[in-house]
Short mmCIF file of C-alpha atoms in Angstrom, two decimals:
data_model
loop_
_atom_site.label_atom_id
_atom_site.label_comp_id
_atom_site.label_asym_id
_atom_site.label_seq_id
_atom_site.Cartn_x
_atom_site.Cartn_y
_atom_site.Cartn_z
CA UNK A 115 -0.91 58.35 -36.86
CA UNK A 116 1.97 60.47 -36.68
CA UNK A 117 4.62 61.43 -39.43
CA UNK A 118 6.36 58.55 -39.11
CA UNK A 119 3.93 55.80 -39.35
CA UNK A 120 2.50 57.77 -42.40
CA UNK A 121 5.60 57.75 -44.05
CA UNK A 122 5.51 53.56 -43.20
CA UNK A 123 2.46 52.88 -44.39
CA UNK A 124 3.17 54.82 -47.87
CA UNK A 125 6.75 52.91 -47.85
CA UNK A 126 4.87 49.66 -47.48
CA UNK A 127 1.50 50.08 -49.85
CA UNK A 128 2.74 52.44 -52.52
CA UNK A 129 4.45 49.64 -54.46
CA UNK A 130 1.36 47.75 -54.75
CA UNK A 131 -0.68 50.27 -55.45
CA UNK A 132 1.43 52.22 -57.98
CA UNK A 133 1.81 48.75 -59.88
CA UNK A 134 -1.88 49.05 -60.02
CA UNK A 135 -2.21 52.32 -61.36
CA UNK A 136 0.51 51.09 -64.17
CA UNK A 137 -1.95 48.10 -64.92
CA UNK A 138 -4.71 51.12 -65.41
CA UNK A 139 -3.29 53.88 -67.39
CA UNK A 140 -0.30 52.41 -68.46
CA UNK A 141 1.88 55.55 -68.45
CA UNK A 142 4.58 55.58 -65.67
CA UNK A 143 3.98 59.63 -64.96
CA UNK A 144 0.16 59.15 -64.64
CA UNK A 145 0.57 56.76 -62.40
CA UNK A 146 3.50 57.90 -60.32
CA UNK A 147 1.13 60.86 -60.21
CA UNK A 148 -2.49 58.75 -59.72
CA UNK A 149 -0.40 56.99 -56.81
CA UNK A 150 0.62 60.32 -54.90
CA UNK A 151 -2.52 61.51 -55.26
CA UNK A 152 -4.24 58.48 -53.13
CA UNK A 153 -2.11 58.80 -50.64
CA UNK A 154 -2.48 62.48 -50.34
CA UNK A 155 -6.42 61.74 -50.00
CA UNK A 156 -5.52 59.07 -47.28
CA UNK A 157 -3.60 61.89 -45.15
CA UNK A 158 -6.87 64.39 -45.88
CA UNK A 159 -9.57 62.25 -45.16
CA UNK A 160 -8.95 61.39 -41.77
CA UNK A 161 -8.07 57.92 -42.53
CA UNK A 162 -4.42 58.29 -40.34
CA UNK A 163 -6.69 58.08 -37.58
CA UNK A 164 -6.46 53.97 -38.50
CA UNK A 165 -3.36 51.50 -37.86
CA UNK A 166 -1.48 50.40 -40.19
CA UNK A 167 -2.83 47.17 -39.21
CA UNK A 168 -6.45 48.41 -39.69
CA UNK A 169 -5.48 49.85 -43.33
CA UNK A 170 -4.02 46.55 -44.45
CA UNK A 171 -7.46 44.50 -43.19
#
């Protein structure tokens, strides 16, 4: 994945996810904070290698 599609696939999951984070701590910051942070392990992990189609499966 390049810059671009990164930047779409946070655009498109990061709602969802940060919604979930909300349901967890239920602090806005942490989970602003929780939600960067998953994203930032999906870009060091390797896991850009995958579509966005693969992600979503």
């Amino acid at each position: 994945m390049n810059d671009y599609e990164i930047a779409n696939v946070y655009k498109q999951f990061s709602p969802s996810i940060f919604r979930y984070m909300i349901y967890l701590v239920q602090h806005k910051q942490v989970a602003e904070d929780l939600t960067q942070e998953v994203f930032i392990r999906f870009v060091r992990t390797g896991d850009v290698h995958r579509t966005p189609i693969e992600i979503q499966a």
